PDB file of C-alpha atoms in Angstrom:
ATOM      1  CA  UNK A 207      12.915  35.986 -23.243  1.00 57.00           C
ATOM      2  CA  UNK A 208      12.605  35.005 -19.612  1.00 56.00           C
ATOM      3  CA  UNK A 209      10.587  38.425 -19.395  1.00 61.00           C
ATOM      4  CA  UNK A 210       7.967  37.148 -21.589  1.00 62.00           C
ATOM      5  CA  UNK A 211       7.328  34.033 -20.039  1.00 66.00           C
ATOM      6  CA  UNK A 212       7.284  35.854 -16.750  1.00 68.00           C
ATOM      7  CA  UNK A 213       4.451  38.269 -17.899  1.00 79.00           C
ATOM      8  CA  UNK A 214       2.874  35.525 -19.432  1.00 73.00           C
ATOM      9  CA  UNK A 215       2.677  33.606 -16.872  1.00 79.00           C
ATOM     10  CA  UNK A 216       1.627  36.483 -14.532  1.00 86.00           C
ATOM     11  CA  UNK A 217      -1.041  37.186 -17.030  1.00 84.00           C
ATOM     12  CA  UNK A 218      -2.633  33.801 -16.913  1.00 87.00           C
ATOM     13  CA  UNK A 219      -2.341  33.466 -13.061  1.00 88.00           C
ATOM     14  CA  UNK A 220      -4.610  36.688 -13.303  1.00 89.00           C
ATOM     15  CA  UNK A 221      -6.725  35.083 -15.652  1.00 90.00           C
ATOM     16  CA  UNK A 222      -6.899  31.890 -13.666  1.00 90.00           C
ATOM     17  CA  UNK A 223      -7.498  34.337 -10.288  1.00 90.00           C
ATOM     18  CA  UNK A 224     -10.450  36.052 -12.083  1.00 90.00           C
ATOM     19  CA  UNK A 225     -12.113  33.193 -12.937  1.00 90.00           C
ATOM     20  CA  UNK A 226     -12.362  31.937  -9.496  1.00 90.00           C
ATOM     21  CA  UNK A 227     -13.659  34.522  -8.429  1.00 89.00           C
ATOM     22  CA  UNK A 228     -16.520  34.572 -11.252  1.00 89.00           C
ATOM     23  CA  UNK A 229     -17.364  31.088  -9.989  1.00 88.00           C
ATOM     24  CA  UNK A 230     -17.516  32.261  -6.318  1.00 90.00           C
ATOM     25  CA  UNK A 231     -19.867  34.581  -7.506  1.00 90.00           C
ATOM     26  CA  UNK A 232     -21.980  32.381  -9.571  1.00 87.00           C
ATOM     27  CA  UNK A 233     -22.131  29.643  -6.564  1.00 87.00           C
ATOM     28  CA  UNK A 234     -23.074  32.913  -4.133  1.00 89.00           C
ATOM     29  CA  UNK A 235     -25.963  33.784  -6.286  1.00 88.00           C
ATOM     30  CA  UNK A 236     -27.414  30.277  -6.573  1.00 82.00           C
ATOM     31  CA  UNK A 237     -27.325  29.253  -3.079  1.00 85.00           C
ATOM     32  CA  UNK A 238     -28.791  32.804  -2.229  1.00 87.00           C
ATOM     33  CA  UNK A 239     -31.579  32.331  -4.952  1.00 84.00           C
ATOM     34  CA  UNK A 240     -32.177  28.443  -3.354  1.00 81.00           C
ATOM     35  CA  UNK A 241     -33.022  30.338  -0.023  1.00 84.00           C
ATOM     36  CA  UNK A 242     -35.858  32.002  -1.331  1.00 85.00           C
ATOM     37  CA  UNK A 243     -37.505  28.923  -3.307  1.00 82.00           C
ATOM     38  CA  UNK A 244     -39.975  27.103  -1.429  1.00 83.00           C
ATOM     39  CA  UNK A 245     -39.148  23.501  -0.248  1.00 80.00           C
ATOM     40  CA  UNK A 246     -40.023  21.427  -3.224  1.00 79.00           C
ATOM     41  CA  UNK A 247     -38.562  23.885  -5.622  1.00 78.00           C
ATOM     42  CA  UNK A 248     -35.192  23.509  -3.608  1.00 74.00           C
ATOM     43  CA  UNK A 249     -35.105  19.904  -4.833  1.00 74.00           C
ATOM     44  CA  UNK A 250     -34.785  20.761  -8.525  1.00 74.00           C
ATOM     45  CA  UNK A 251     -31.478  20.977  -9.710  1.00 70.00           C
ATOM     46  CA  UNK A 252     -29.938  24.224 -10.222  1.00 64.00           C
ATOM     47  CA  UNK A 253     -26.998  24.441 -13.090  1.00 65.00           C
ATOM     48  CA  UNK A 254     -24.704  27.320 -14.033  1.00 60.00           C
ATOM     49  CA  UNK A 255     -22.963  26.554 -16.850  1.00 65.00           C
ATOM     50  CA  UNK A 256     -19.948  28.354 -17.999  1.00 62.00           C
ATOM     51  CA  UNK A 257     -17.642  27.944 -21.106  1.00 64.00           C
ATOM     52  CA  UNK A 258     -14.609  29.158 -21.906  1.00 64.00           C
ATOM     53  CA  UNK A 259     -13.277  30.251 -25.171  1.00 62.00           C
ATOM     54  CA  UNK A 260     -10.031  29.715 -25.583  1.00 54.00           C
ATOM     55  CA  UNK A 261      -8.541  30.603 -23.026  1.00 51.00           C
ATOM     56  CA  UNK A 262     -10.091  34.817 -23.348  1.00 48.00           C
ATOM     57  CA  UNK A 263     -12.415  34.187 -19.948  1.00 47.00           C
ATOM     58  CA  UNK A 264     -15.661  34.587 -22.361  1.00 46.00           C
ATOM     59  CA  UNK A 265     -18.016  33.084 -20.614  1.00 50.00           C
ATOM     60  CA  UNK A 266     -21.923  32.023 -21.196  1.00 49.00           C
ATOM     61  CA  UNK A 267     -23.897  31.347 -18.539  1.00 48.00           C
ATOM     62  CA  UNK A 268     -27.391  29.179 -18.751  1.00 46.00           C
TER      63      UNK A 268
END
């Protein structure tokens, strides 16, 4: 039983670890696409959504 948990919990953590990185990567993109907009475009804000569905990692971005 304690097995389970364990490579439950290990598989979440990995989850959890992947997911931060997606969002590094997302943040990376947009403030590399913000230094190519001129300044008055820079102003408007930029959103990355993402949703998760339950708990699979499926995200969607916008």
């Amino acid at each position: 039983m304690a097995a389970v948990e364990g490579d439950a919990a290990s598989v979440e953590a990995r989850q959890k670890s992947e997911m931060a990185g997606d969002l590094d990567a997302a943040a990376s993109y947009l403030d590399l696409l913000r230094e190519h907009l001129c300044p008055a475009c820079r102003l408007i804000e930029m959103v990355e959504r993402v949703s998760i569905d339950g708990g699979a990692g499926v995200k969607n971005h916008k």
